[in-house]
Short mmCIF file of C-alpha atoms in Angstrom, two decimals:
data_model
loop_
_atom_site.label_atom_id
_atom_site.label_comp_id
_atom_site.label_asym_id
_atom_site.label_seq_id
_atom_site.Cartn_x
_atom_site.Cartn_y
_atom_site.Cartn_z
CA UNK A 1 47.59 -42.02 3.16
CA UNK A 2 47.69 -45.54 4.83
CA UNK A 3 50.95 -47.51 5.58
CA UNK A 4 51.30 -50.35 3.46
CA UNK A 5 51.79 -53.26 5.87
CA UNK A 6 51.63 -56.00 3.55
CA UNK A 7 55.19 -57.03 3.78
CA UNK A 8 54.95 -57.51 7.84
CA UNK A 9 53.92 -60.61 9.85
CA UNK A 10 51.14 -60.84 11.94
CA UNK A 11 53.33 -60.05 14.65
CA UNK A 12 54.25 -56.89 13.70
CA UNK A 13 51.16 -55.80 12.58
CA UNK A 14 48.85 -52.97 15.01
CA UNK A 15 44.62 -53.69 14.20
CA UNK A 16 42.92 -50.44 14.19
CA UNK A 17 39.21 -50.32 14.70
CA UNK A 18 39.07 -48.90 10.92
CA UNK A 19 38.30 -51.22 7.71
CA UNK A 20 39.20 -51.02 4.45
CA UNK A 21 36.87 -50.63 1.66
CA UNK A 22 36.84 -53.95 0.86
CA UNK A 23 36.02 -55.13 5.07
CA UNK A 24 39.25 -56.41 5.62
CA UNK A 25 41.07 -55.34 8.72
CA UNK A 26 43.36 -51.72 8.08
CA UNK A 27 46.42 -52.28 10.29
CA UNK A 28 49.26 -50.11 11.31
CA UNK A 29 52.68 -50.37 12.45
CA UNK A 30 54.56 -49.35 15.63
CA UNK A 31 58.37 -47.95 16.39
CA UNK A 32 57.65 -49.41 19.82
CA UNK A 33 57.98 -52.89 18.55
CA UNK A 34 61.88 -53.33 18.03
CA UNK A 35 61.43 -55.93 15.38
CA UNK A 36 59.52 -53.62 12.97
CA UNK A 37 62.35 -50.27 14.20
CA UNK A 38 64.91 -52.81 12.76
CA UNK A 39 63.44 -54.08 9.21
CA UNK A 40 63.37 -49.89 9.07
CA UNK A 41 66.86 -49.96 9.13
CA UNK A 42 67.12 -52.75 7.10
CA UNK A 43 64.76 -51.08 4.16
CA UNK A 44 66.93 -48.09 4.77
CA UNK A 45 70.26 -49.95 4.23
CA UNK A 46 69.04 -51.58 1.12
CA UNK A 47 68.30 -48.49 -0.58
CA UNK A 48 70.69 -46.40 0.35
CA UNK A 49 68.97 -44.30 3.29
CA UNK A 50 71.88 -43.27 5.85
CA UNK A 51 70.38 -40.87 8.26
CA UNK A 52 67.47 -40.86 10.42
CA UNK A 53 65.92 -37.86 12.43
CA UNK A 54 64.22 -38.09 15.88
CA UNK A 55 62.12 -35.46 16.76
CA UNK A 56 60.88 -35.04 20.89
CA UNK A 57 58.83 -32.69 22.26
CA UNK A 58 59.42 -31.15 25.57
CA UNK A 59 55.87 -30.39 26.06
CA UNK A 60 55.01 -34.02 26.44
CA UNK A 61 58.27 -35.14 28.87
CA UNK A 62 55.39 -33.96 31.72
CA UNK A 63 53.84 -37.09 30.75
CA UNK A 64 55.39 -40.04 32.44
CA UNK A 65 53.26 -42.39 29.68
CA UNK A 66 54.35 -40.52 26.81
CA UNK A 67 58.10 -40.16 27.77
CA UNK A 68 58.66 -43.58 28.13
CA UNK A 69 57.15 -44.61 24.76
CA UNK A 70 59.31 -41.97 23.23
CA UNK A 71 62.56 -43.68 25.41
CA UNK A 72 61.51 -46.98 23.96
CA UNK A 73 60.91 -45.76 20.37
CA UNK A 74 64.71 -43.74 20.95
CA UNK A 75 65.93 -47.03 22.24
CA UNK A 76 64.59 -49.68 19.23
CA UNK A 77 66.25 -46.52 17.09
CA UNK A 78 69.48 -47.17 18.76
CA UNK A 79 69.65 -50.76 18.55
CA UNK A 80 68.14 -51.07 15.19
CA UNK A 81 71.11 -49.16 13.63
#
């Protein structure tokens, strides 16, 4: 399974080092970017989605890196409510 991207800007889009079949480019998305956390919420609005789930591991809080992606993702999650 692949994300369908096709309704994000450039901006918002994350190049992978991966093609698809046909050569072009196979991007992703990321929660870290606040603009993409909020057209979530947006989606989710529109079609009647009213909960979201965040799930942490405390394994990975020993990594100063990881931890503060997973703030940041917590954070756009806040603010894109």
């Amino acid at each position: 399974m692949w994300p369908d991207t096709s309704r994000l800007p450039p901006e918002e889009r994350c190049e992978t080092a991966l093609a698809f079949p046909d050569g072009s480019p196979a991007a992703v998305y990321s929660a870290a970017n606040p603009a993409t956390v909020a057209r979530h919420f947006s989606w989710m609005h529109d079609y009647g989605i009213d909960g979201v789930l965040m799930q942490r591991f405390g394994s990975q809080l020993i990594y100063p890196e990881i931890k503060a992606f997973q703030d940041r993702v917590l954070d756009n999650a806040t603010r894109g409510r």
